[in-house]
Coordinates of C-alpha atoms in Angstrom, one line a residue:
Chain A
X708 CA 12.7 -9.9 1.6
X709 CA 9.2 -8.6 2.4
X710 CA 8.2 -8.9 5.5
X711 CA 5.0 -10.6 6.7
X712 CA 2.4 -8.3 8.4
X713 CA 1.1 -9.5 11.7
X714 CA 1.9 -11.2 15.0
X715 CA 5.6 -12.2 15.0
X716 CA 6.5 -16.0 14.5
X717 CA 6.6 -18.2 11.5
X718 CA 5.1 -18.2 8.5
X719 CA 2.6 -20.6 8.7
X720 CA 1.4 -18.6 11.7
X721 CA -2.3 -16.9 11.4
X722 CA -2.2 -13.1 10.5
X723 CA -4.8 -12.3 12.9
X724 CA -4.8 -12.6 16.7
X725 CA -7.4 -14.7 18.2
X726 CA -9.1 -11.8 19.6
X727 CA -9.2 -10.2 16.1
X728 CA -10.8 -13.6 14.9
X729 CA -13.4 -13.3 18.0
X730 CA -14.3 -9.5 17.1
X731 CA -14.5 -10.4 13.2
X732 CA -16.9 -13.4 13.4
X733 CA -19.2 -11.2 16.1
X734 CA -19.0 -8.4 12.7
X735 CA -20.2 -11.3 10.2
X736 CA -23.0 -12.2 13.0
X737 CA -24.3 -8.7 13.4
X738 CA -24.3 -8.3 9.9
X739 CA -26.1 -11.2 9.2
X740 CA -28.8 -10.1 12.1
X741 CA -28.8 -6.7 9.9
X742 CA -30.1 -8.0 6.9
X743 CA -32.5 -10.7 8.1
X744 CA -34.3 -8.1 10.3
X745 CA -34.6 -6.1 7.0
X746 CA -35.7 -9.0 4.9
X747 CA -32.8 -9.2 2.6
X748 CA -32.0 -12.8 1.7
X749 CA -28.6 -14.0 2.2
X750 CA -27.1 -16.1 -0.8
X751 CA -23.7 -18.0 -1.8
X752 CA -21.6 -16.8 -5.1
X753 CA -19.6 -19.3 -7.3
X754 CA -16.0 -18.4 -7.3
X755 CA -15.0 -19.7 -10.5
X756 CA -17.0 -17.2 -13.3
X757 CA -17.2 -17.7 -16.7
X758 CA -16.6 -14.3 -17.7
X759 CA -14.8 -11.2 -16.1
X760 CA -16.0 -8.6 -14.5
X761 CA -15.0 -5.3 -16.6
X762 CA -14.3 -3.0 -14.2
X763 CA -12.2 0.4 -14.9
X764 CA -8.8 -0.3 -13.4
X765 CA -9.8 -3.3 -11.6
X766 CA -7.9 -6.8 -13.2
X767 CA -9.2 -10.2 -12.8
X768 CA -7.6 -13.6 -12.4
X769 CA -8.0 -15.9 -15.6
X770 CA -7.9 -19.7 -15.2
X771 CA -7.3 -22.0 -17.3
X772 CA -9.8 -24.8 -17.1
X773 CA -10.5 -28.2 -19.2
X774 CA -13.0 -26.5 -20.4
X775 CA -12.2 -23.3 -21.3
X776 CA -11.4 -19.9 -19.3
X777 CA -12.7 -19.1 -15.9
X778 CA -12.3 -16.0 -13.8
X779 CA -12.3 -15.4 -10.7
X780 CA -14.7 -12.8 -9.1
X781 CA -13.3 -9.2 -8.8
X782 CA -17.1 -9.1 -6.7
X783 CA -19.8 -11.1 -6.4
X784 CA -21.4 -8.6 -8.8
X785 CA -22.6 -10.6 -11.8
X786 CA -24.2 -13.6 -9.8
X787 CA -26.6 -11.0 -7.5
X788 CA -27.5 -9.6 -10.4
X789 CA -28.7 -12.2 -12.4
X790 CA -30.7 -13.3 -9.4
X791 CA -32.3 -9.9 -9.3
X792 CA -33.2 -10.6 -13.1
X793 CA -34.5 -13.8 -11.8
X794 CA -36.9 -12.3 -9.6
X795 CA -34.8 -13.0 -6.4
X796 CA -35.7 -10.1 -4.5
X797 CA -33.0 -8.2 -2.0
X798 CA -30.2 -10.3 -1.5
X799 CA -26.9 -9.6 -0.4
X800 CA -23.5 -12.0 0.5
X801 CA -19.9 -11.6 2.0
X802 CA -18.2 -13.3 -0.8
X803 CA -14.4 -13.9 -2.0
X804 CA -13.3 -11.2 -4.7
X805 CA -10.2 -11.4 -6.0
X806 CA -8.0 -8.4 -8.2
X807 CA -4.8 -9.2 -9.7
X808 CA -2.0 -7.1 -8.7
X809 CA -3.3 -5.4 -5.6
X810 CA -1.3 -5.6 -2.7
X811 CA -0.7 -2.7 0.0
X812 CA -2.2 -1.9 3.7
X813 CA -5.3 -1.1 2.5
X814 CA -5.5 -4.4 -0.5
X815 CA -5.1 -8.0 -0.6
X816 CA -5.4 -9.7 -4.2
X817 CA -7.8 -11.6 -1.7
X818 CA -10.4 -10.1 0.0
X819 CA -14.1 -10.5 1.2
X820 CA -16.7 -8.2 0.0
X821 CA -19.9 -7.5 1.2
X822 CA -22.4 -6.8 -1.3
X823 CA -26.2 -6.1 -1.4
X824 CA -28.7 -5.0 -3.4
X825 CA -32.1 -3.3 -2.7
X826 CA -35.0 -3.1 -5.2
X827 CA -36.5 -0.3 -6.1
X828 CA -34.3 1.8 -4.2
X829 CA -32.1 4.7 -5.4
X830 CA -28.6 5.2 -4.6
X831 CA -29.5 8.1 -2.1
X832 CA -31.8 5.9 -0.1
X833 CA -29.1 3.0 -0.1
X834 CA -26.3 5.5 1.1
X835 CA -28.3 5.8 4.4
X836 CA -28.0 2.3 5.1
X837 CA -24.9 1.6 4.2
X838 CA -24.1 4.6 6.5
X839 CA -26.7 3.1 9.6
X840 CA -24.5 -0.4 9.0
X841 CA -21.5 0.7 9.6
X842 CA -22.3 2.9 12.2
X843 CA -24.0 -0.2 14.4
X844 CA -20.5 -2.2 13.4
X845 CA -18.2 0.3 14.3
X846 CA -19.7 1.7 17.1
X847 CA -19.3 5.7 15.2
X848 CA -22.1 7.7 15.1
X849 CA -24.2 7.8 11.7
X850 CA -23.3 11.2 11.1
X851 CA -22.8 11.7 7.2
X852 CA -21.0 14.0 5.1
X853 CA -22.2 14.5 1.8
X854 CA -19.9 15.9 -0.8
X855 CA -20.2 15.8 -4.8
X856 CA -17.2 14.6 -6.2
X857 CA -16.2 18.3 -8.0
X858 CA -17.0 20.4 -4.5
X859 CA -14.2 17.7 -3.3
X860 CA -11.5 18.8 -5.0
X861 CA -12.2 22.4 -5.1
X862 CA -12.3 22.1 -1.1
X863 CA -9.3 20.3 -0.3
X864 CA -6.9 20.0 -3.3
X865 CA -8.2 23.9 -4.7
X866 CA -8.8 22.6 -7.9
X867 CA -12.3 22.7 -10.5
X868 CA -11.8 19.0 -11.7
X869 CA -14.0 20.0 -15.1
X870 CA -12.3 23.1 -16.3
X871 CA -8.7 22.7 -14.5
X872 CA -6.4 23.2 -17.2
X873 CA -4.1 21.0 -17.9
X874 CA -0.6 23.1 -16.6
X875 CA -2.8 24.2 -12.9
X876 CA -3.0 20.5 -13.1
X877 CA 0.2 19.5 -13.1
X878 CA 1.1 22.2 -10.9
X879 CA -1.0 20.8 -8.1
X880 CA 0.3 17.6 -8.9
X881 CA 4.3 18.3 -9.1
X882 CA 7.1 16.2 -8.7
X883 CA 5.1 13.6 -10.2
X884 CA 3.3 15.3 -12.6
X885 CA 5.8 13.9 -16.0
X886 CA 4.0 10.1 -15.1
X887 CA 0.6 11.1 -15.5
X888 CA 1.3 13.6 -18.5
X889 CA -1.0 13.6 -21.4
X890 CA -4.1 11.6 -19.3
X891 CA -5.8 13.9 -17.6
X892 CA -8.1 11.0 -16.2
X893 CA -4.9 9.1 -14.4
X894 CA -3.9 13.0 -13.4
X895 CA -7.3 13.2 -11.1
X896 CA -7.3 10.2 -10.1
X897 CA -3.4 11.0 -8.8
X898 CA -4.8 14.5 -7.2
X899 CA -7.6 12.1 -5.8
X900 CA -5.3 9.5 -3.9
X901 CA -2.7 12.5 -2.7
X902 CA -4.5 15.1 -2.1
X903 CA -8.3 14.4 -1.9
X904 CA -8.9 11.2 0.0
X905 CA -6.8 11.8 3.4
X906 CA -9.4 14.5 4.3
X907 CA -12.2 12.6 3.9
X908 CA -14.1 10.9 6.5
X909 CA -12.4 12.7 9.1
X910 CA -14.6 12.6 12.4
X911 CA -17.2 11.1 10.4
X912 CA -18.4 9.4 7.6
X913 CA -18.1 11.3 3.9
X914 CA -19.7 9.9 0.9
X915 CA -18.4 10.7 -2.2
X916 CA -21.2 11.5 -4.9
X917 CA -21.8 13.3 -8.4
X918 CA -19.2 11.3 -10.0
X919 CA -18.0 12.7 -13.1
X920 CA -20.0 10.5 -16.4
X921 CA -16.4 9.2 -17.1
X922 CA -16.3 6.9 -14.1
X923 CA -19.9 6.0 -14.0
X924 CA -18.7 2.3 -14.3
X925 CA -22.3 0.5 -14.0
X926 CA -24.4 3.7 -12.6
X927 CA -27.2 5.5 -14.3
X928 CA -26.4 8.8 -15.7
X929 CA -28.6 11.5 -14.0
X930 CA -28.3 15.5 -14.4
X931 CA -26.3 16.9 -11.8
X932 CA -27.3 20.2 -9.6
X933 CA -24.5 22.3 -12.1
X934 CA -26.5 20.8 -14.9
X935 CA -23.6 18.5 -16.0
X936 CA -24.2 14.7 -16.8
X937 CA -23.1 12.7 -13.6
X938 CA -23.1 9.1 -12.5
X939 CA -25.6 8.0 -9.8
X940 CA -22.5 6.6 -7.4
X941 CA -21.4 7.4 -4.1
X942 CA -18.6 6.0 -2.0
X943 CA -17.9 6.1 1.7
X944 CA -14.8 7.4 3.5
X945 CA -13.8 7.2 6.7
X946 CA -10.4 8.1 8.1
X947 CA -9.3 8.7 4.1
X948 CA -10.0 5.0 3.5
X949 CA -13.2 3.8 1.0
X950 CA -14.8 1.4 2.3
X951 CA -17.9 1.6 -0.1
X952 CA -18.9 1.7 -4.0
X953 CA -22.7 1.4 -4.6
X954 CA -25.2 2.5 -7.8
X955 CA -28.4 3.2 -8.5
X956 CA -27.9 0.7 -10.8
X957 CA -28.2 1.4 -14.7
X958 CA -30.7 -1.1 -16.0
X959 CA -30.3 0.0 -20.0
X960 CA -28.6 -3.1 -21.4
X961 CA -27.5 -1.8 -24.4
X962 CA -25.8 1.3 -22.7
X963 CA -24.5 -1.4 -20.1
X964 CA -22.6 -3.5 -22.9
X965 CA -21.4 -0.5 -25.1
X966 CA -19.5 0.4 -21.6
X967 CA -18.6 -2.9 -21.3
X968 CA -16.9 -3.3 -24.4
X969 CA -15.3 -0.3 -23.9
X970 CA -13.5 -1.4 -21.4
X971 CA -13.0 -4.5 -22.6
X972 CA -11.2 -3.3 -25.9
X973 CA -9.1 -1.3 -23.6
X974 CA -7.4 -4.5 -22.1
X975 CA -5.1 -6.7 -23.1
X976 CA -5.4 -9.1 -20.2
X977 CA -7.2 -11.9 -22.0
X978 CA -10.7 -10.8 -20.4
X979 CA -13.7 -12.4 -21.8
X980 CA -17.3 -10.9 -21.6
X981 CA -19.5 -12.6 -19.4
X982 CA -22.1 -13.9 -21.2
X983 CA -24.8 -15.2 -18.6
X984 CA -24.5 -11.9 -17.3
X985 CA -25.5 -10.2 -20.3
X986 CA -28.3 -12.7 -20.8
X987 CA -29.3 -11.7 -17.8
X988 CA -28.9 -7.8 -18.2
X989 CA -31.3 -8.3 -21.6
X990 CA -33.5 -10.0 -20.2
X991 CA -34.1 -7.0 -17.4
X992 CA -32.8 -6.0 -14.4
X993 CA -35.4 -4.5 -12.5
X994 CA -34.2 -1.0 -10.8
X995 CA -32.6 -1.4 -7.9
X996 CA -29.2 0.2 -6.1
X997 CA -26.4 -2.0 -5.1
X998 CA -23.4 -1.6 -3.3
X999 CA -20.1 -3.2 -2.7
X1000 CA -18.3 -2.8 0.7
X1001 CA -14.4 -4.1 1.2
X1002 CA -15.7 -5.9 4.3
X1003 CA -11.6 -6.3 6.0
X1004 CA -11.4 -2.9 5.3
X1005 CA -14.5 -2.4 7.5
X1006 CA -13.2 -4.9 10.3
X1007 CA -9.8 -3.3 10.0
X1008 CA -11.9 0.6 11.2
X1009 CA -14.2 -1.4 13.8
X1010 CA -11.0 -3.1 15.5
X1011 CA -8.5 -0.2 15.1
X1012 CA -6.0 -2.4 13.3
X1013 CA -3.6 -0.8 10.8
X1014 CA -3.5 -3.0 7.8
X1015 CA -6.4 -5.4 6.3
X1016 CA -4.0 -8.1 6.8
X1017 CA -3.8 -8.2 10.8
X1018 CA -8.1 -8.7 9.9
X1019 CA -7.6 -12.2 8.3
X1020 CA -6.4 -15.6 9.1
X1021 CA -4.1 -15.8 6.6
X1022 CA -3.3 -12.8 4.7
X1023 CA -2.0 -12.8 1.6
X1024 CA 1.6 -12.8 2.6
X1025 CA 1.0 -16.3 4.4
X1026 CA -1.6 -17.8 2.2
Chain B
X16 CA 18.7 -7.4 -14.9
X17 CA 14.9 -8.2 -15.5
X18 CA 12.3 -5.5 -16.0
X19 CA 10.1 -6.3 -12.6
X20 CA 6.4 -5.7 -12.8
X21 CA 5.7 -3.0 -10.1
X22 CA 3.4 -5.0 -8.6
X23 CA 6.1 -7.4 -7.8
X24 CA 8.2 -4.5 -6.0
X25 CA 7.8 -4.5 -2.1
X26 CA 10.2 -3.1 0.8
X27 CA 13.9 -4.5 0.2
X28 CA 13.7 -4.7 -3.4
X29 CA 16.3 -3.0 -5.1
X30 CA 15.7 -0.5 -8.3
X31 CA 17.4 0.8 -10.7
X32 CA 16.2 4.7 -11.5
X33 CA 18.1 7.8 -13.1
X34 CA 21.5 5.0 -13.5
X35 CA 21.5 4.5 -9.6
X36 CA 20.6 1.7 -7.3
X37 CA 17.9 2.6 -4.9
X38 CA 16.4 0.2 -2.0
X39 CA 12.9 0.5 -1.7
X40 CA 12.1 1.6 2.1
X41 CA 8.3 1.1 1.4
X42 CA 5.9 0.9 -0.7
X43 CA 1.6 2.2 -0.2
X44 CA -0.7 1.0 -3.5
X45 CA -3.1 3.4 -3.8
X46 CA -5.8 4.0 -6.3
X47 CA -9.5 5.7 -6.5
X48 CA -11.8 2.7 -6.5
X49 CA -12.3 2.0 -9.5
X50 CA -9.6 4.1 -11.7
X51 CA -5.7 4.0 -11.6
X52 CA -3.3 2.5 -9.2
X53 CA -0.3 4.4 -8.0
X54 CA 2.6 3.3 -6.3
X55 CA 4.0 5.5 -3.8
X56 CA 6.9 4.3 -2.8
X57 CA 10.4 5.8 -0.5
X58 CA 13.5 4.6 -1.7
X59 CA 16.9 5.4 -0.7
X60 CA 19.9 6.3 -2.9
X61 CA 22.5 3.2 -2.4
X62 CA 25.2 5.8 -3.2
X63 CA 24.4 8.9 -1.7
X64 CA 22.2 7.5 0.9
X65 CA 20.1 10.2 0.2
X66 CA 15.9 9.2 0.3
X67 CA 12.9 10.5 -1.6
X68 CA 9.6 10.0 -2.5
X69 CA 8.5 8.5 -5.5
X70 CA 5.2 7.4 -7.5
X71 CA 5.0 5.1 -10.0
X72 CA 1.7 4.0 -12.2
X73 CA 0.2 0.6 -11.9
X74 CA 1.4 -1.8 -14.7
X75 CA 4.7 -0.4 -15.1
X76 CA 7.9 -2.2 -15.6
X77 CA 10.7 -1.2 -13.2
X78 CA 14.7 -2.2 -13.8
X79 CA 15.7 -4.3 -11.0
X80 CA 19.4 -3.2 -9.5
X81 CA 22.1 -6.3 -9.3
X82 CA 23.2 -5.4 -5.7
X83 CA 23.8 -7.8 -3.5
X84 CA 25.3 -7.6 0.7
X85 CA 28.5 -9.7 1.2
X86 CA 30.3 -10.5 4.9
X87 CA 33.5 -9.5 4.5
X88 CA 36.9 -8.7 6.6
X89 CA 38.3 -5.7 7.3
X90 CA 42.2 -6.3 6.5
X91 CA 44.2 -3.3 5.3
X92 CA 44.5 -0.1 4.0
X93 CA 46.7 0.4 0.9
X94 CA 47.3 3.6 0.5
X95 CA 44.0 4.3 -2.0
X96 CA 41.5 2.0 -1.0
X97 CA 40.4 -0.5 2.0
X98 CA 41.0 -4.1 1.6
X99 CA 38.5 -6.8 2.4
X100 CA 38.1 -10.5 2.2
X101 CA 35.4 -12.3 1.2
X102 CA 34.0 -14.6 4.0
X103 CA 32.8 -17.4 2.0
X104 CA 35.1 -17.5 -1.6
X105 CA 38.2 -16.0 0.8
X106 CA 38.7 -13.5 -2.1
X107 CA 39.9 -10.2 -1.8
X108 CA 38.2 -7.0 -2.7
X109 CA 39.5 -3.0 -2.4
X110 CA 37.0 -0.7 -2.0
X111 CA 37.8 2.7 -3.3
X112 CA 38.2 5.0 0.1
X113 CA 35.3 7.4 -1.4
X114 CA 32.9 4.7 -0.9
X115 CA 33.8 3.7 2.8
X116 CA 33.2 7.5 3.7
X117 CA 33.5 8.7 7.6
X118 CA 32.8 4.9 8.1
X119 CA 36.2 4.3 8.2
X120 CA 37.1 6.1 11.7
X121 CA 35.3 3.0 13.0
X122 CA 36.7 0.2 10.8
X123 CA 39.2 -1.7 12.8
X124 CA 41.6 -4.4 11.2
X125 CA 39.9 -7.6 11.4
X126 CA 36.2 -6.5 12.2
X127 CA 33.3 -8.1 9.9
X128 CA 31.4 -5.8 7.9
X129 CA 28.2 -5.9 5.2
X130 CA 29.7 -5.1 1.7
X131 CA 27.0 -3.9 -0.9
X132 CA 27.9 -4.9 -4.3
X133 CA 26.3 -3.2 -7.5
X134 CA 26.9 -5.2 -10.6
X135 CA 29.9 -7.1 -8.5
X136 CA 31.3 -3.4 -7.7
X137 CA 31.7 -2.6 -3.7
X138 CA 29.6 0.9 -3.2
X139 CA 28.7 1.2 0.4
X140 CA 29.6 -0.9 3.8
X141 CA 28.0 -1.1 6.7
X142 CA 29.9 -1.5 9.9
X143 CA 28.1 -2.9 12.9
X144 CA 25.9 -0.5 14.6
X145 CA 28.3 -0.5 17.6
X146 CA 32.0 -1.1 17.8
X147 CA 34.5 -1.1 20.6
X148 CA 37.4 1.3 20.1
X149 CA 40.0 1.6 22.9
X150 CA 40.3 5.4 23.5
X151 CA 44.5 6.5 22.2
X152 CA 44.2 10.2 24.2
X153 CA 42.2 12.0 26.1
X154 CA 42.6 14.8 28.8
X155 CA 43.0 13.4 32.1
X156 CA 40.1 11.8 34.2
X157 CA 37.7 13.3 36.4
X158 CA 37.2 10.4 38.5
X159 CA 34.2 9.4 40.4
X160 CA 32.2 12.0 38.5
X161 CA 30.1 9.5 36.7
X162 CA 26.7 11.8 36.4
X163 CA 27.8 14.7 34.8
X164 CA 27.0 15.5 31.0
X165 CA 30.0 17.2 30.4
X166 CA 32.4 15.8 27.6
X167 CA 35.3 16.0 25.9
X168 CA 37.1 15.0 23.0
X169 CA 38.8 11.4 22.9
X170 CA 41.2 10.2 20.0
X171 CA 40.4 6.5 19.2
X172 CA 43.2 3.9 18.8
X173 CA 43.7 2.6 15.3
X174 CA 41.7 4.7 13.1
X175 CA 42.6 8.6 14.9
X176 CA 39.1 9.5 14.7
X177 CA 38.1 11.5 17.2
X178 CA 34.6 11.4 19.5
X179 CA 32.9 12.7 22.3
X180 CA 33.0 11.0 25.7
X181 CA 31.9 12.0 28.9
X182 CA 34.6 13.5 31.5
X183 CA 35.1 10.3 33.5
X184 CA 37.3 8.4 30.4
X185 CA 40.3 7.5 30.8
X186 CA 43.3 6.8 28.4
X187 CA 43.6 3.0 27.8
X188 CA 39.5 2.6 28.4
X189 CA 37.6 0.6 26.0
X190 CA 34.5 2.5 25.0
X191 CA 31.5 1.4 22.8
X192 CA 30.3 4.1 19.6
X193 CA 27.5 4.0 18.4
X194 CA 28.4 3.9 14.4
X195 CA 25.4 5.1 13.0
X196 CA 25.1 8.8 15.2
X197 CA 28.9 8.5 16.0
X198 CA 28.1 9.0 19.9
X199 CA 29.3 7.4 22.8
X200 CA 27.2 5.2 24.0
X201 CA 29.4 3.3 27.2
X202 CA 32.0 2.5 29.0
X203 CA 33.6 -1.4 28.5
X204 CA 34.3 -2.3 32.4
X205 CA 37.6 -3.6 33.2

């Protein structure tokens, strides 16, 4: 009974208009232009992994192969990183990623990402690129917004996110308060969707930062201006829409697989650890900061569409 | 009925919360990057009619509702409840007269409505959005004065309801009503 986004007609119609098409592939050629004039090599991702990516809240696909297992990739995340253990150098791709069960106007259980990583680099130095690239694709200015991730919630939802208790919580929450009770992590991340996100990025772009050491996922840890521990991760908003994750990346491999086992005993999905990727990790991934951009969500801004969907040939609906 | 993964749910699936069936008027997925999804969803009472907002947490099973639209004809009222027959099995069906609401100052013998079922059990109809209704009395006509906003009451043939209509309408004059805001909405030329 759902109705398919996009131009009106039949099903096997395309999602996109062929001036959307146009304007998208001009986006992938002036990215590409971006990163050979900086020297960052452009490389393919398999699709089919042998292990899943462990990301908090993010589910993978699982095939089942002669074989074995494969998964598909929730980003291109594990491949550019073994490359940078390699010795590859700055590479970066606009890849396929996949996450089960994510379907709205701003996700497709399909998407492209655009992902890149620059040695040697921190995460602040990263932010302004990210910021000066989607400024030249967008046509917005580069003007940038930075805000840690507690200042955030005290300024629009009123809220200290590390000493809230538990009923000003709720309070702030309301009605739905009862589905988040008892998990104070799922309770911020609730104020975060309601009340945080639709006032960032308004005007300009805001970058999230000073995440709490909770939701580091694979950033360093690094002492925060409050003195608290906090994760070296930003993300950008614009219009109340992320459009970017990125790290200075944590390089200790046995910190990186106690998280990652973490989260793995946390799942019941029939996730297996990827085990090139930890080679890899051991053997040393040189410091660097990465990020990971939802590249129809960037198309979507640039072209003033209203749904990822009207950005894509096919979107999922018709695929 | 099946529990339904909420990520299955989209707009026109029907839910079953607090023992009612709601339709699901939209859904947004939303969730912090890399944390928990939310579904924030507006559905709509199927008995009251009354809407809200909702969230729901990713990975959650919802109870699908059993309700189901039938085309059905208007035949008869028998003194408690509205008759209907079923289009397609030719079976007949009484909905209670709580159920058909104001809607039935519009239902006319013989007029094809949508009949929701919950768990094979009529709860709500849903007339065309505009009827023709032949107008039973009115005060008399101002003719010619086709511009003016003025109105007055008119008492519609067959069900007594009564309606607006705009100074001009005669007794005997088919008119079309909108059924949804109960307006007037023209004049059925001769």
């Amino acid at each position: 009974m759902s109705e398919a986004p996009g131009p009106h007609g039949e099903a096997w119609r395309p999602s996109a208009t062929r001036e959307a098409l146009r304007q998208r592939a001009e986006l992938v050629e002036r990215t590409r232009r971006f990163f050979a004039d900086r020297g960052v090599l452009e490389v393919d991702t398999p699709v089919l992994q042998g292990g899943a990516n462990l990301d908090s809240g993010v589910l993978p696909f699982r095939l089942e192969l002669p074989g074995g297992p494969r998964f598909l990739p929730t980003s291109p995340e594990h491949p550019l990183k073994r490359l940078l253990a390699a010795g590859s150098g700055d590479v970066w791709t606009l890849a396929p990623a996949f996450r089960s069960q994510e379907l709205g106007r701003l996700h497709s259980p399909e998407f492209r990402m655009l992902e890149w990583y620059r040695l040697g680099w921190d995460d602040t130095r990263l932010l302004d690129e990210v910021v000066a690239l989607f400024a030249s694709l967008t046509g917005a200015p580069a003007q940038l917004e930075v805000l840690s991730w507690r200042e955030a919630f005290r300024r629009h939802a009123g809220i200290d996110p590390h000493s809230v208790d538990d009923q000003t919580l709720a309070r702030v929450i309301g009605d739905d308060a009862a589905i988040v009770a008892g998990d104070r992590r799922a309770a911020l991340d609730l104020v975060q969707v309601a009340r945080v996100e639709p006032h960032l990025g308004i005007g300009r772009w805001t970058a999230l930062v000073d995440y709490p050491a909770e939701a580091s996922a694979q950033a360093r840890l690094r002492t925060g201006e409050d003195g608290l521990q906090v994760a070296a991760r930003f993300e950008v908003y614009r219009d109340g829409i992320e459009l970017a994750n990125g790290y200075h990346e944590l390089t200790d491999a046995a910190e990186l697989a106690s998280r990652l086992e973490a989260e793995l005993r946390s799942r019941s999905g029939g996730e297996l650890h990827d085990q090139r990727f930890a080679e890899a990790m051991r053997a040393g991934l040189p410091d660097c900061a990465g990020v990971a951009v939802g590249f129809d969500r960037l198309v979507m801004l640039a072209l003033r569409l209203p749904s990822v969907a009207l950005t894509r040939a096919f979107a999922w609906e018709r695929q | 009925m099946p529990a339904i993964n909420i990520g299955e749910v989209s707009k026109g699936t029907k839910l079953i919360f607090d023992n009612a069936p709601w339709l699901v008027l939209e859904v947004n997925y939303v969730k912090p990057g890399k944390g928990n999804a939310f579904y924030k969803m507006r559905v709509q009472n199927l008995l009251t009619r009354y809407t809200l907002e909702k969230t729901l947490r990713g990975g959650e099973k919802v109870e699908g509702a059993d309700v189901t639209d039938t085309e059905m004809q208007y035949m008869y009222f028998d003194g408690s409840g509205y008759v209907f027959m079923d289009k397609t099995s030719f079976e007949q069906l009484t909905i209670p007269a709580k159920a058909v609401g104001d809607d039935k100052d519009f239902l006319l013998e013989n007029m094809d409505v949508w009949v929701t079922l919950w768990n094979s059990e009529p709860i709500s109809l849903r007339l065309p959005n505009t009827v023709t209704m032949e107008v039973d009395y009115t005060e008399p006509a101002v003719k010619g004065d086709t511009q003016s906003r003025v109105m007055k009451p008119a008492k519609l043939k067959g069900t007594g309801a009564t309606v607006p209509v705009p100074i001009f309408v005669a007794i005997g004059d088919k008119i079309t009503v909108n059924t949804q805001t109960r307006e007037y909405s023209g004049r059925v030329l001769k």
